[in-house]
Short mmCIF file of C-alpha atoms and ligand atoms in Angstrom, two decimals:
data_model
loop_
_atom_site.label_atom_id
_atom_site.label_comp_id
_atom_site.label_asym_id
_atom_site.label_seq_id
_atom_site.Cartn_x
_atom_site.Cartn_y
_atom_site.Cartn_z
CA UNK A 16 0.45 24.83 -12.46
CA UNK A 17 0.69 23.59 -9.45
CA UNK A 18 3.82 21.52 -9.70
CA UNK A 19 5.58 24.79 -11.16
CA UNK A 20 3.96 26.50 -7.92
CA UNK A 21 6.26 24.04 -5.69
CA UNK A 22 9.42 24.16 -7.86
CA UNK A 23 8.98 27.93 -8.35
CA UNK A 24 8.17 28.15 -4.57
CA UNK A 25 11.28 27.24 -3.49
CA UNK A 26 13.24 28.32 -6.42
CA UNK A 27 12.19 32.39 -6.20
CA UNK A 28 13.36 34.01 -3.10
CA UNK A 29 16.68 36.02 -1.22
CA UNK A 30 18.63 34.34 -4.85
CA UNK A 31 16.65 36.42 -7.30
CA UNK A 32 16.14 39.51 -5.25
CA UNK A 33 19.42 40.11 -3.10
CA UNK A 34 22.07 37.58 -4.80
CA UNK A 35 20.96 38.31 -8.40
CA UNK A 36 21.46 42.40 -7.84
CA UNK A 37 24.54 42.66 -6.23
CA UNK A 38 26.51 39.59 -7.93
CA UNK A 39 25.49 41.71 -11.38
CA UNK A 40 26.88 45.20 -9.63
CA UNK A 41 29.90 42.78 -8.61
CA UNK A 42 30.74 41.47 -11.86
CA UNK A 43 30.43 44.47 -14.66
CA UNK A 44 26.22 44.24 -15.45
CA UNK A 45 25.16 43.23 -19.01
CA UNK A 46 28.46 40.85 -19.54
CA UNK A 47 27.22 38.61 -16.69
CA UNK A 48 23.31 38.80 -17.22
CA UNK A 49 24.25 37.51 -20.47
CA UNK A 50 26.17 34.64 -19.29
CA UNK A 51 23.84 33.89 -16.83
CA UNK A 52 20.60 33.59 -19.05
CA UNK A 53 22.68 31.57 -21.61
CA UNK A 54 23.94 28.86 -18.18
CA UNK A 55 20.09 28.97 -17.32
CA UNK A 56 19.19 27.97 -20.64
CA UNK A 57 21.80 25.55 -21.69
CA UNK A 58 23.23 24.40 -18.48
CA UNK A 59 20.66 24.36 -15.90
CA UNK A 60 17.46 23.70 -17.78
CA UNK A 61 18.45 20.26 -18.64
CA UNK A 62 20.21 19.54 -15.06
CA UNK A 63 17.24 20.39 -13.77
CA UNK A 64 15.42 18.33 -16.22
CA UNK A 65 18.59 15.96 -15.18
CA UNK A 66 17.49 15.77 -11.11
CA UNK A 67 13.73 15.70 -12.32
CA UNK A 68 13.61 12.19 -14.03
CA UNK A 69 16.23 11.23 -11.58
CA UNK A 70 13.85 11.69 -8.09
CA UNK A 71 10.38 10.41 -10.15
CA UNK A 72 11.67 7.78 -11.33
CA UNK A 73 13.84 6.59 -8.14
CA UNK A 74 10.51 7.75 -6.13
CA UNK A 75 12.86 8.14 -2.64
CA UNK A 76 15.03 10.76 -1.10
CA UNK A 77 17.31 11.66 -2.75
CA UNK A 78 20.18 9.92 -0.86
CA UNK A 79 18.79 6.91 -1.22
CA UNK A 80 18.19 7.51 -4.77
CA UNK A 81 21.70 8.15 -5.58
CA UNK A 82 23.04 5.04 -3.27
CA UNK A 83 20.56 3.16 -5.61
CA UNK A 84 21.96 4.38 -8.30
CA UNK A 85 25.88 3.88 -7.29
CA UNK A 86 26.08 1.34 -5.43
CA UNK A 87 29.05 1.13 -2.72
CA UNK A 88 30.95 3.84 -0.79
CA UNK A 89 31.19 6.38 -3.49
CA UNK A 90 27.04 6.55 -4.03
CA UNK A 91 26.86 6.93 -0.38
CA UNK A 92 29.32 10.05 -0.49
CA UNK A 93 27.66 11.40 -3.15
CA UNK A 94 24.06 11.51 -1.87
CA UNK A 95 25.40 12.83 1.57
CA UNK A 96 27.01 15.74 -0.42
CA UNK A 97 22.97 16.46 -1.68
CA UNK A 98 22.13 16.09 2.02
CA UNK A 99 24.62 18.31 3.04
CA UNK A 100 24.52 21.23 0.94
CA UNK A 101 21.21 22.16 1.33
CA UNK A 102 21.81 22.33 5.26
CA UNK A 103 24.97 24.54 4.66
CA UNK A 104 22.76 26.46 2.48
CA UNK A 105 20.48 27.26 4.58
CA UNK A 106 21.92 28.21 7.68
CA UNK A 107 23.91 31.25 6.02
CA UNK A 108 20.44 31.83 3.84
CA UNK A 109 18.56 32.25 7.64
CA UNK A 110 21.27 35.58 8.10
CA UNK A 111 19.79 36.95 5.11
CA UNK A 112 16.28 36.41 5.83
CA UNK A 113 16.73 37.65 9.31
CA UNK A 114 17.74 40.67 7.54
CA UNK A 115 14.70 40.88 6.19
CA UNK A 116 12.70 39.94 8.88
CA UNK A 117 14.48 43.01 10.54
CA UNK A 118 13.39 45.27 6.97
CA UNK A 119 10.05 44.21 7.52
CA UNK A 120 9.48 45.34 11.19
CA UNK A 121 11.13 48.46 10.08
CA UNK A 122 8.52 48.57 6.96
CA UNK A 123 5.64 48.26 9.51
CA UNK A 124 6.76 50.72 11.73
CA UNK A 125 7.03 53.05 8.77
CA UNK A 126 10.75 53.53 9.13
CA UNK A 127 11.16 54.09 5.82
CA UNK A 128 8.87 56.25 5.68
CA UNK A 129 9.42 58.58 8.45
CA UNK A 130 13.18 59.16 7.46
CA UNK A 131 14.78 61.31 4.76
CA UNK A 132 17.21 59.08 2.65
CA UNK A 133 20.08 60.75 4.18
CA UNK A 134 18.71 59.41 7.64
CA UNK A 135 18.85 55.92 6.24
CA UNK A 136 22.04 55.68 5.03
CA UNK A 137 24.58 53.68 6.78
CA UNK A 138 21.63 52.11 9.24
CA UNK A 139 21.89 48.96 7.86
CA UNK A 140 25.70 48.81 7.95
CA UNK A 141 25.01 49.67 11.87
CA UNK A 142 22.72 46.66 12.27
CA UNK A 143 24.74 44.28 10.86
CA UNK A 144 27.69 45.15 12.86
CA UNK A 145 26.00 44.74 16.03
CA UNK A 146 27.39 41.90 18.29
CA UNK A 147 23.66 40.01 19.05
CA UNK A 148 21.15 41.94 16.93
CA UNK A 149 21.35 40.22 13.98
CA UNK A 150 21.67 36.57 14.94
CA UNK A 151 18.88 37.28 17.11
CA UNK A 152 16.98 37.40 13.65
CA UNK A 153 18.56 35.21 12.05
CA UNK A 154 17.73 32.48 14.66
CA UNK A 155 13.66 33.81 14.74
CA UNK A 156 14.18 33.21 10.60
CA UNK A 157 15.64 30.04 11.35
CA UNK A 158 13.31 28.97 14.12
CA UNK A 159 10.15 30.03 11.98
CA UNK A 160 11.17 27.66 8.95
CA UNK A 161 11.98 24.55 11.57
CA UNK A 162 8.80 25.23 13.12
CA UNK A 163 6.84 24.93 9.94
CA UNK A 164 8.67 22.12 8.45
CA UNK A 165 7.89 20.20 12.12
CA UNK A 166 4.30 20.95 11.70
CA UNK A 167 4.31 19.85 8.33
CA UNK A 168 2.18 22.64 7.50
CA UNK A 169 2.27 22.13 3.94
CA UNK A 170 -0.86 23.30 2.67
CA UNK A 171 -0.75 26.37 4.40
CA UNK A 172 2.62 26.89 2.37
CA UNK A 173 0.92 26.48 -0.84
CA UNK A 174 -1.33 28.56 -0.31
CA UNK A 175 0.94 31.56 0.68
CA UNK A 176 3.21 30.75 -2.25
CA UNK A 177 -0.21 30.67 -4.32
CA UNK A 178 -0.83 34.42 -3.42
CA UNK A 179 2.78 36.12 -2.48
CA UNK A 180 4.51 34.60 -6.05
CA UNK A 181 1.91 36.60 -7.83
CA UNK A 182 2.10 39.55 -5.69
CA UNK A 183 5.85 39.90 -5.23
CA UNK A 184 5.91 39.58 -8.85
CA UNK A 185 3.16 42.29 -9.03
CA UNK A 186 4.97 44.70 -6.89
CA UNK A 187 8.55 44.23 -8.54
CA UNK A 188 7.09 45.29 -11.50
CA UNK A 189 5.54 48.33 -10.26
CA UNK A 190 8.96 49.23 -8.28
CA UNK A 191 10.76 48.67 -11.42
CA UNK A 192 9.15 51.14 -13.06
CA UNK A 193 9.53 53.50 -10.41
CA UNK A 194 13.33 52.71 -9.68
CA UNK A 195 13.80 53.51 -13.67
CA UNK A 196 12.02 57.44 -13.47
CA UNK A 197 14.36 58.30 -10.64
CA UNK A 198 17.27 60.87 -11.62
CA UNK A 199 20.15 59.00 -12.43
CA UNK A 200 18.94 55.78 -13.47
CA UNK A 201 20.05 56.08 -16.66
CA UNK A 202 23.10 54.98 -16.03
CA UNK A 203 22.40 51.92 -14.41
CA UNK A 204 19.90 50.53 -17.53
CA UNK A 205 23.07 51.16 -19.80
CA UNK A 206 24.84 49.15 -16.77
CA UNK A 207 22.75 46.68 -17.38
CA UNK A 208 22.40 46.73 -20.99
CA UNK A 209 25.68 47.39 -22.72
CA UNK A 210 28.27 44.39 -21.54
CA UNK A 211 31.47 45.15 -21.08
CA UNK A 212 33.49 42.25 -21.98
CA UNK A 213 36.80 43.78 -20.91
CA UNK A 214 35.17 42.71 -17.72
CA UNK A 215 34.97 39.12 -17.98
CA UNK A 216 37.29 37.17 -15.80
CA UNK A 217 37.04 33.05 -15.07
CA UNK A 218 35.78 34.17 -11.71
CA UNK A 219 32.49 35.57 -13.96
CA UNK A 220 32.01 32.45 -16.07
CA UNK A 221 31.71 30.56 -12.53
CA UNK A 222 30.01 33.30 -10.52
CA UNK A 223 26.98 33.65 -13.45
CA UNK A 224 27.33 29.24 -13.61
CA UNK A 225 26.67 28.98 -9.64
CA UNK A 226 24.35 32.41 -9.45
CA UNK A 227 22.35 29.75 -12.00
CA UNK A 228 22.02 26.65 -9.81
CA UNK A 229 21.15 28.41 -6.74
CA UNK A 230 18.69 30.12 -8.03
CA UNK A 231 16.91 27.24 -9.63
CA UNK A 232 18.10 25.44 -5.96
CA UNK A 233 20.07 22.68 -8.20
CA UNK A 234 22.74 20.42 -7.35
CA UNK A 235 21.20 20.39 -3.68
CA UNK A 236 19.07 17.18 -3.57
CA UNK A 237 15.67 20.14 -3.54
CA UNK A 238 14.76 19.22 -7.46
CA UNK A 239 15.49 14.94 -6.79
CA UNK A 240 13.35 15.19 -3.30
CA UNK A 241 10.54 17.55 -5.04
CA UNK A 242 10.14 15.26 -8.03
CA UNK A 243 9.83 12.30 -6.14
CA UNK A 244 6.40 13.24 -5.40
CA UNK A 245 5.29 14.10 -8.36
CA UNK A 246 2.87 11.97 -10.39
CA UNK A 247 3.62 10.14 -13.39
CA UNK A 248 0.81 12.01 -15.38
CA UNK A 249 2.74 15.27 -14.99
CA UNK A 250 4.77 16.86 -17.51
CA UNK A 251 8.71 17.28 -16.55
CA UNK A 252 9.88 19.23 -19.41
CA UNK A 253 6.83 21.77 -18.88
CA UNK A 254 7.27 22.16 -15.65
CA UNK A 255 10.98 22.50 -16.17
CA UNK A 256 10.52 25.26 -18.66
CA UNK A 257 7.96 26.88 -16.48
CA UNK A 258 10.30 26.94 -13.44
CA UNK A 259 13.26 28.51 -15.18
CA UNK A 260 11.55 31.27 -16.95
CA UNK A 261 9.92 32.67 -14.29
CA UNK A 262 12.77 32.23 -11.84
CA UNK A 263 15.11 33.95 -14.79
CA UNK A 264 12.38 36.72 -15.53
CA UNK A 265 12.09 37.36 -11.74
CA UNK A 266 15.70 37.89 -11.28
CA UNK A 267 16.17 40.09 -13.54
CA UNK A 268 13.06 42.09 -12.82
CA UNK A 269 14.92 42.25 -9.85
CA UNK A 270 17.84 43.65 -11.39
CA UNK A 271 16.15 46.60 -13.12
CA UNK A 272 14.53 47.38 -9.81
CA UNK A 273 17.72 47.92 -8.21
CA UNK A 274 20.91 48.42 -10.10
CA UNK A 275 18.97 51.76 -11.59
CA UNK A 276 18.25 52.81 -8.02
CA UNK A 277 21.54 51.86 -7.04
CA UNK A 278 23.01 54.80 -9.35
CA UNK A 279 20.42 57.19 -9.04
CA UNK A 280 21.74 56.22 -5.00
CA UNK A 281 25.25 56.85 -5.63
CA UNK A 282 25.35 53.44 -4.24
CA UNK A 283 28.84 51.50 -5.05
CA UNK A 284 27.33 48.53 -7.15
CA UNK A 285 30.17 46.24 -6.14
CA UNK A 286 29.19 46.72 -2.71
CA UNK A 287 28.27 42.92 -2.12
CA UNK A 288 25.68 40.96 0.05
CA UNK A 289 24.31 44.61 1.67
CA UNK A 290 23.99 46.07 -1.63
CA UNK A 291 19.94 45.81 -1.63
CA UNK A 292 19.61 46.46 1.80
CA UNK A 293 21.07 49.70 1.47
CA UNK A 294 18.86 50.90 -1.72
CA UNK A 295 15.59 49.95 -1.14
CA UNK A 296 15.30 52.07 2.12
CA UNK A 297 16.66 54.74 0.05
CA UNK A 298 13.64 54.11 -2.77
CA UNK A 299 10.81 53.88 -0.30
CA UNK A 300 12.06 56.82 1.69
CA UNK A 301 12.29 58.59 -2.03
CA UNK A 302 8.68 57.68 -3.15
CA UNK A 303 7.54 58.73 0.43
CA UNK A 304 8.40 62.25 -0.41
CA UNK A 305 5.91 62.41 -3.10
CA UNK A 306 3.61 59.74 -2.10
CA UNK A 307 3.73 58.81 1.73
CA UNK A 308 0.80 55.82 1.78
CA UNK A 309 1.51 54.60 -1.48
CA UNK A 310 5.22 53.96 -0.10
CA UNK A 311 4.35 52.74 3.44
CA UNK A 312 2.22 50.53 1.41
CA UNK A 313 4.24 49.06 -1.07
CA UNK A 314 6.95 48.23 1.37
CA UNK A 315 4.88 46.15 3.77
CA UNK A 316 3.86 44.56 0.67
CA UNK A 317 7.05 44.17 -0.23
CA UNK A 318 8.53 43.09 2.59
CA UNK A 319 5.69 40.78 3.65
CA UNK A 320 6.23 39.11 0.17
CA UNK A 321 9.67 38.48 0.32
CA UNK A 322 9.24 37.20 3.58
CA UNK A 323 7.31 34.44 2.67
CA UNK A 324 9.65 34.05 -0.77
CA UNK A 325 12.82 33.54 1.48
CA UNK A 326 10.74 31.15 4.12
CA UNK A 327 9.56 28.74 0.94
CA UNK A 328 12.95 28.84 -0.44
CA UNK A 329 14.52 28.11 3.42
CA UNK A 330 11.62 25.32 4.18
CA UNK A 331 12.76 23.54 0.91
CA UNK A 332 16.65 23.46 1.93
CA UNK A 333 15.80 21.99 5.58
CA UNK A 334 13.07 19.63 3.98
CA UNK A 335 15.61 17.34 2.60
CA UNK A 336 17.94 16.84 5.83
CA UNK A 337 14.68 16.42 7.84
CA UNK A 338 13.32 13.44 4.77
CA UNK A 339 16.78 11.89 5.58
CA UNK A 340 16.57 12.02 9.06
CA UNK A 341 13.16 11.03 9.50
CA UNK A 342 13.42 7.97 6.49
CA UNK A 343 17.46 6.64 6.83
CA UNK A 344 18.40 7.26 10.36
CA UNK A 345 14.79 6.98 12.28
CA UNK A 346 14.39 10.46 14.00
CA UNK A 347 10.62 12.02 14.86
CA UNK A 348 10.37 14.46 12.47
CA UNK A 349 9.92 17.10 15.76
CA UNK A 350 13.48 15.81 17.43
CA UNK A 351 15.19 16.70 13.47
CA UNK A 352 14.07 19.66 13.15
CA UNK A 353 15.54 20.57 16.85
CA UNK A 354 18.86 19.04 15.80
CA UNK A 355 19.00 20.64 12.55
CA UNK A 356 17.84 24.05 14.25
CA UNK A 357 20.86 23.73 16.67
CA UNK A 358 23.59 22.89 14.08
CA UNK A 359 22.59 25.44 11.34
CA UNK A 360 21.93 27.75 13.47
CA UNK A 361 25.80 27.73 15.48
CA UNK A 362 27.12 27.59 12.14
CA UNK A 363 24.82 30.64 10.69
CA UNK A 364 25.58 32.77 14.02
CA UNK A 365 29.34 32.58 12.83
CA UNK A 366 28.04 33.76 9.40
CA UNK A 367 26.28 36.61 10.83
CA UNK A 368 29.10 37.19 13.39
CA UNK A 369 31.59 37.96 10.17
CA UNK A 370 29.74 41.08 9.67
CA UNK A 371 30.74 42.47 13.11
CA UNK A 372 32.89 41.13 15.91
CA UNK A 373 34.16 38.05 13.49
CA UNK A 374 35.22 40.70 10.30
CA UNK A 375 38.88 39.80 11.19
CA UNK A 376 38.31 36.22 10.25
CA UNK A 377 39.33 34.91 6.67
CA UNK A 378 38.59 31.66 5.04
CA UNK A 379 40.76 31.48 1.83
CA UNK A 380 40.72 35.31 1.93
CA UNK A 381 37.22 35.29 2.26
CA UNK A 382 35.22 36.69 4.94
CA UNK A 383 33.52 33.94 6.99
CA UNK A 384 29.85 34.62 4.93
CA UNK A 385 31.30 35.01 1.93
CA UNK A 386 33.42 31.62 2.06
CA UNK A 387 29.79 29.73 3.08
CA UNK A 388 28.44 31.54 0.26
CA UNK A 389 31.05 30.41 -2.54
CA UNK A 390 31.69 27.12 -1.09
CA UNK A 391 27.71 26.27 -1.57
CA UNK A 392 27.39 27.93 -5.13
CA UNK A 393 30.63 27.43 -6.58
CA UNK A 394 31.54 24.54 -5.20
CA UNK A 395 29.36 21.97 -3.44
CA UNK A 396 25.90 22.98 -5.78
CA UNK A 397 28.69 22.80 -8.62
CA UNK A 398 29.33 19.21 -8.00
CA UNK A 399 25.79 18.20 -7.02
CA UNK A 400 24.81 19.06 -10.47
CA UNK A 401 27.57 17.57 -11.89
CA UNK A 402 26.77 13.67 -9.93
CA UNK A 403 23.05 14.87 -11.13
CA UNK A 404 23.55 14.74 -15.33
CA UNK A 405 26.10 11.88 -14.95
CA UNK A 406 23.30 9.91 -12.89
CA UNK A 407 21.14 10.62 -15.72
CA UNK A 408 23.00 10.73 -18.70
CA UNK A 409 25.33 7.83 -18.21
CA UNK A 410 23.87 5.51 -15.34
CA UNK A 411 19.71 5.70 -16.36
CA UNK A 412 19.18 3.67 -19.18
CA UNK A 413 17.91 5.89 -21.68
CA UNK A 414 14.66 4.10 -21.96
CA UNK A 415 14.16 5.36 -18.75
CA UNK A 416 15.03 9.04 -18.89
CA UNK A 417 12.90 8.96 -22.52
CA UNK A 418 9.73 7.50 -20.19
CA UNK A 419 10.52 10.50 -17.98
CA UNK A 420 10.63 13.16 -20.12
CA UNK A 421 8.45 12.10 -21.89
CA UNK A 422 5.58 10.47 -20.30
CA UNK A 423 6.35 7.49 -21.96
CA UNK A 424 6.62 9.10 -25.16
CA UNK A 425 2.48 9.89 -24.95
CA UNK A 426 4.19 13.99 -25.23
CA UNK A 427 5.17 14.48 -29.07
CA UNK A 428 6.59 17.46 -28.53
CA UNK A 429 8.70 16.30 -25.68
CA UNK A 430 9.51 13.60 -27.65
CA UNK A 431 10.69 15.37 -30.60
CA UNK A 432 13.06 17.09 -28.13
CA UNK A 433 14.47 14.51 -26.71
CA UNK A 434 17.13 13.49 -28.74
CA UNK A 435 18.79 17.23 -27.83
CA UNK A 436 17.86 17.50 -24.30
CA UNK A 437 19.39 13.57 -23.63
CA UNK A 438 22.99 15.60 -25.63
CA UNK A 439 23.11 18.69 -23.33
CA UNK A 440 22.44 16.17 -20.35
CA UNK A 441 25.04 13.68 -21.71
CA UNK A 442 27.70 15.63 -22.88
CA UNK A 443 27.52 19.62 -23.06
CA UNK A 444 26.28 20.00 -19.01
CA UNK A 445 29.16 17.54 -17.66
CA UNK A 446 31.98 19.07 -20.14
CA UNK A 447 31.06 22.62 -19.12
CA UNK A 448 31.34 21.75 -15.97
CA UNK A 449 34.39 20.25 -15.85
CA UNK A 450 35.96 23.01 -17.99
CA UNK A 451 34.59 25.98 -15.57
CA UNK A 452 36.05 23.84 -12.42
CA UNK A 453 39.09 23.42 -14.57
CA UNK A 454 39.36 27.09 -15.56
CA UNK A 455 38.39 28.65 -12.01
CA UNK A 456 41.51 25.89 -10.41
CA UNK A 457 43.50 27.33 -13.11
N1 LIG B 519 16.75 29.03 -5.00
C1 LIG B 519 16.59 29.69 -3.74
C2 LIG B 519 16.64 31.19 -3.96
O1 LIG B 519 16.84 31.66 -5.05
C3 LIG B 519 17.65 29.31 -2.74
C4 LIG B 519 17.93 27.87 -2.73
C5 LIG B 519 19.19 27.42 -3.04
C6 LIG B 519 16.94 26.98 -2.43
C7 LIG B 519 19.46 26.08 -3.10
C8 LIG B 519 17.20 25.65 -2.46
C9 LIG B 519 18.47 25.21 -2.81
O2 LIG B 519 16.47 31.93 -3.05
#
């Protein structure tokens, strides 16, 4: 339980409950919840398995690990790529948890609460937009996840992620059932339900594909560092399973909370990256009409919990540049975390800048955000995976993945598995890769 705990910890967070909602209201509903639960099962189970056996049997970071692995220039290009992305990751993630940071004052203060949905709307568009406001949060998100990766305070992190999985998980529930009486909804559970293949583009297929890895944080050095530290009595393929169904379950838990609200809203569903932002004001101020504790409440709650969900997720992502700093290139882990906090957060500030003074400014026709968004899923996590179940299907003697997997074949069960996990490692993960990077060129 407790490994799950870790990978869970920094797999749940802004990628099941903001990225998960509006990519699905983006890309047509039941079409791409579809494809994503089949990538999660088939794809990124067994990459995940994949970057498990990699970082417990390598037992290093993960650069080192894949340097060890491929030796000469090429290894070293290829573990600075799982360096890298994380980092990139993270400093656009900080926006979005300062936005939350910014929904949780407002919860406390009983914002939500106090206004009438029609007072609500468009506040959030009117935050962003401002020139300092927001990357004033995003550097206090930023700044709180440095400061408790310098301080190393790790139990203290288990020990929030041991009580705010449970209760976020708790309260999405409860808000999912609440989101599906409101008038209107409806239409969003047949949204969500019937799939509309007219819908389905290329740009899906690799939108559900990298919606997959980030969630489950693959492809980004996270699962190789994590696993490095786990012990040899543990088993992979449980906690693998473990990990991915309640990341998938959570996300789209997630997804019934808010696409149903989202109609019952009027909301545009394709609104992108400020689609839950704008409808969960508008269900807490709703259930405040009827119920005003019970909302104030549940949105502290809420807020408080996904708090913590984005800072686990955001403490894994700058864990692995600080283990590389601190192991390959001799930095206190103190002076890392300042240099880290100074480069992510120039580059975030941009990020956050794109929703305001910066909206001009197109990368590939992409707004500044955006283009840091679909470089890191589509791209960079894309090819992290892809390094990840070549490393283990090709380059690991099999013996070696099979004493993985398997705890040296003492697991029956995972050893009656094997045979298929060591195929969709070997061959179905690295040719479906290669023919969704083929087919999104194309
Ligand atoms: N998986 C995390 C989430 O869903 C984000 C993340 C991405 C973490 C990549 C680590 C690596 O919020």
């Amino acid at each position: 339980m407790a490994v799950i705990a870790a990978f869970a910890g920094s797999a749940i967070g802004l990628g099941n409950i903001w990225r998960f909602p509006y990519l699905v209201g983006e890309n047509g509903g039941a079409a791409f919840i579809l494809l994503y639960i089949g990538f999660t099962l088939f794809l990124s189970l067994p990459i995940f398995l994949a970057e498990s056996a990699i970082g417990r049997s390598q037992q290093v970071n993960c650069r080192a690990a894949v340097s060890f692995l491929v030796p000469g220039r090429a290894g070293k290009w290829f573990g600075f790529l799982l360096v890298l992305t994380p980092l990139w990751v993270v400093s656009y993630y900080s926006v979005v948890g300062g936005w939350s940071l910014d929904y949780l004052i407002r919860a406390v203060s009983l914002d939500f609460v106090r206004s009438t949905p029609e007072q609500l709307s468009g506040s959030f568009e009117r935050f962003i937009s401002h020139p300092w406001v927001p990357v004033l949060f995003h550097l206090g998100f930023l700044g709180a996840t440095a400061a408790v990766v310098a301080f190393g305070v790790k139990s203290g992190i288990e020990k929030f992620c041991k009580w705010s999985i449970p209760t976020l998980f708790i309260l999405i529930v409860l808000i999912a059932v609440y989101s599906l009486t409101l008038p209107g909804a409806g239409k969003g559970v047949e949204y969500l339900l019937k799939p509309d293949f007219s819908k389905v583009t290329a740009h899906t297929f690799i939108d559900a594909l990298g919606q997959s890895f980030f969630s489950l944080s693959l492809g980004s050095g996270i699962v190789i560092t994590y696993s490095s530290y786990v012990k040899k009595s543990e088993n992979l393929m449980v906690a693998g399973v473990g990990t991915a169904l309640s990341d998938l379950s959570f996300a789209l838990l997630a997804g019934f909370s808010i696409i149903p609200a989202v109609f019952s809203a009027g909301i545009e569903p394709g609104a992108g990256p400020t689609l839950i932002f704008d409808t969960l004001p508008f269900i807490f101020s709703n259930l405040a009409q009827h119920a005003p504790i019970l909302s104030a409440l549940a949105s502290i709650l809420f807020f408080v919990a996904i708090f913590i969900a984005a800072l686990t997720s955001s403490i894994s992502l700058l864990e692995v540049g600080i283990a590389y700093l601190t192991e390959d290139k001799g930095f206190r882990r103190g002076w890392a975390c300042v240099l880290l906090f100074v480069l992510c957060g120039a580059f975030g500030t941009l990020c956050s800048l794109s929703f305001g003074p910066l909206s001009q400014a197109r990368l590939m026709g992409l707004s500044l955000f955006d283009f840091a968004d679909s470089a890191a899923s589509n791209v960079f996590m894309v090819l992290g995976s892809l390094i990840s179940v070549i490393l283990a299907g090709w380059v690991i003697p099999r013996s070696e993945l099979f004493r993985e997997l398997t705890n040296g074949g003492t697991q029956h069960a995972n050893a009656r598995l094997f045979p298929a996990v060591r195929f969709l490692i070997r061959y179905v993960a690295p040719l479906g890769i290669l023919a969704l990077i083929l087919s999104s060129l194309i």
